[in-house]
Amino acid sequence: MILKTLGRIGFGSMQLTGSGHWGAADDPENSIRVLRDAVSAGVRHIDTADAYGPFTAEKYIRKALHPYPDDLLIATKGGLTRQGPNKWAPCGRPEYLRQCVEMSLRRLQIDRIGLYYLHRIDPAVPVADQLGVLSDMQTEGKIGHIGVSKVNAEQLRVASRLVTVAAVQNKYSIADRHSENILRHCESNDITFVPYAPLATGALTSSRALGKLAVRYGTTPAQLVLAWLLHHSHAIAAIPGSRCSAHIYENIAAIDLSLTRDDSAAIDAAVSSPTSIGWAGQE
Ligand SMILES: NC(=O)c1ccc[n+]([C@@H]2O[C@H](COP(=O)([O-])OP(=O)(O)OC[C@H]3O[C@@H](n4cnc5c(N)ncnc54)[C@H](OP(=O)(O)O)[C@@H]3O)[C@@H](O)[C@H]2O)c1
């Protein structure tokens, strides 16, 4: 299972680009610093995509971290094109995906991508063609493991017939469990589940009920919900995103927070509390 290589808490780089995940960050030096701090603090799994910027996050990663530590795994993705801030559209034509992989290799200045996700399955292109070209590039040694992102159960079943799916990256947090069935499938099939937006894009960190509970535990809301994820499933490798080194240190420290079943239930109850969490149930 690739989870051993990824570690249980990595780092998501999507927030390191400009507004709407478009263009350069307001403070590119901060993005570089944050990446270096994450790796210095022990992160060994950095999640990115050619679409973040586009291309910006991958360039920051190379600038901040090349030459890379031997045990650092950079997971990147291809197959989502950009039309402007917060605009994304899939393109799964095999010749385009081949170019995506080649360009990520060049931007990151590596010979092989440890984990490469098909960012979205393009409904306009046969899945066998999309995963077929990634499989070819795996055989060529340019991709280590193949992952899929934002998939439903049927898409995952089809993908698993075509390639060895090492990781699934779907939206999932204590507040959004639409992918629970996918998570359970991953657990039973030695697939690592990488929940994206594990902090509900930051909303969970300002929950009053979680805040109160965190004080009792001598911890923080972010640490509670990250620890809850790790306790919830042994297949999870989380990738919280942040532009703030202090938050990254805090998030990594969640690994050391071991929960009992009762602790986990208390966190669950705090998140479900309708009086204190205005965001619950929202997309
Ligand atoms: N596959 C896909 O389609 C897909 C889609 C979305 C995201 N992703 C990946 O998943 C990663 C994580 O998702 P995400 O970044 O969207 O959301 P997230 O990790 O749920 O939340 C990030 C937000 O939480 C805040 N935050 C982080 N740690 C905190 C802490 N300890 N205390 C308080 N606030 C904290 C950050 O603000 P600060 O900067 O202030 O810390 C940021 O605004 C992305 O970076 C990306 O790599 C993948």
XYZ file of C-alpha atoms in Angstrom, residues 11-18 24-39 56-57 59-61 63-65 241-249:
41
model
C 0.439 18.796 2.557
C -1.951 20.118 -0.132
C -0.507 22.906 -2.279
C -3.654 24.235 -3.966
C -3.914 27.232 -1.613
C -0.398 28.418 -2.515
C -1.456 30.030 -5.804
C -3.461 33.186 -6.616
C 0.783 33.672 -8.839
C 0.240 33.938 -5.081
C 0.020 37.459 -3.659
C 3.180 36.595 -1.743
C 5.139 33.958 -3.689
C 7.979 34.036 -1.150
C 5.517 32.908 1.498
C 4.478 29.954 -0.692
C 8.122 28.939 -1.050
C 8.742 29.331 2.668
C 5.673 27.319 3.616
C 6.730 24.408 1.386
C 10.214 24.372 2.927
C 8.767 24.557 6.430
C 6.390 21.673 5.690
C 9.228 19.409 4.583
C 2.229 27.766 -10.522
C 2.128 25.313 -7.601
C 6.884 25.640 -10.126
C 6.883 26.754 -6.494
C 7.495 23.166 -5.384
C 11.862 26.272 -6.581
C 11.381 25.540 -2.882
C 12.462 21.932 -2.673
C -3.679 22.828 2.782
C -2.392 26.065 4.294
C -0.486 29.263 3.565
C 0.688 29.468 7.153
C 3.660 27.574 8.607
C 2.231 27.646 12.136
C -0.907 25.896 10.869
C 1.185 23.304 9.054
C 3.115 22.478 12.251
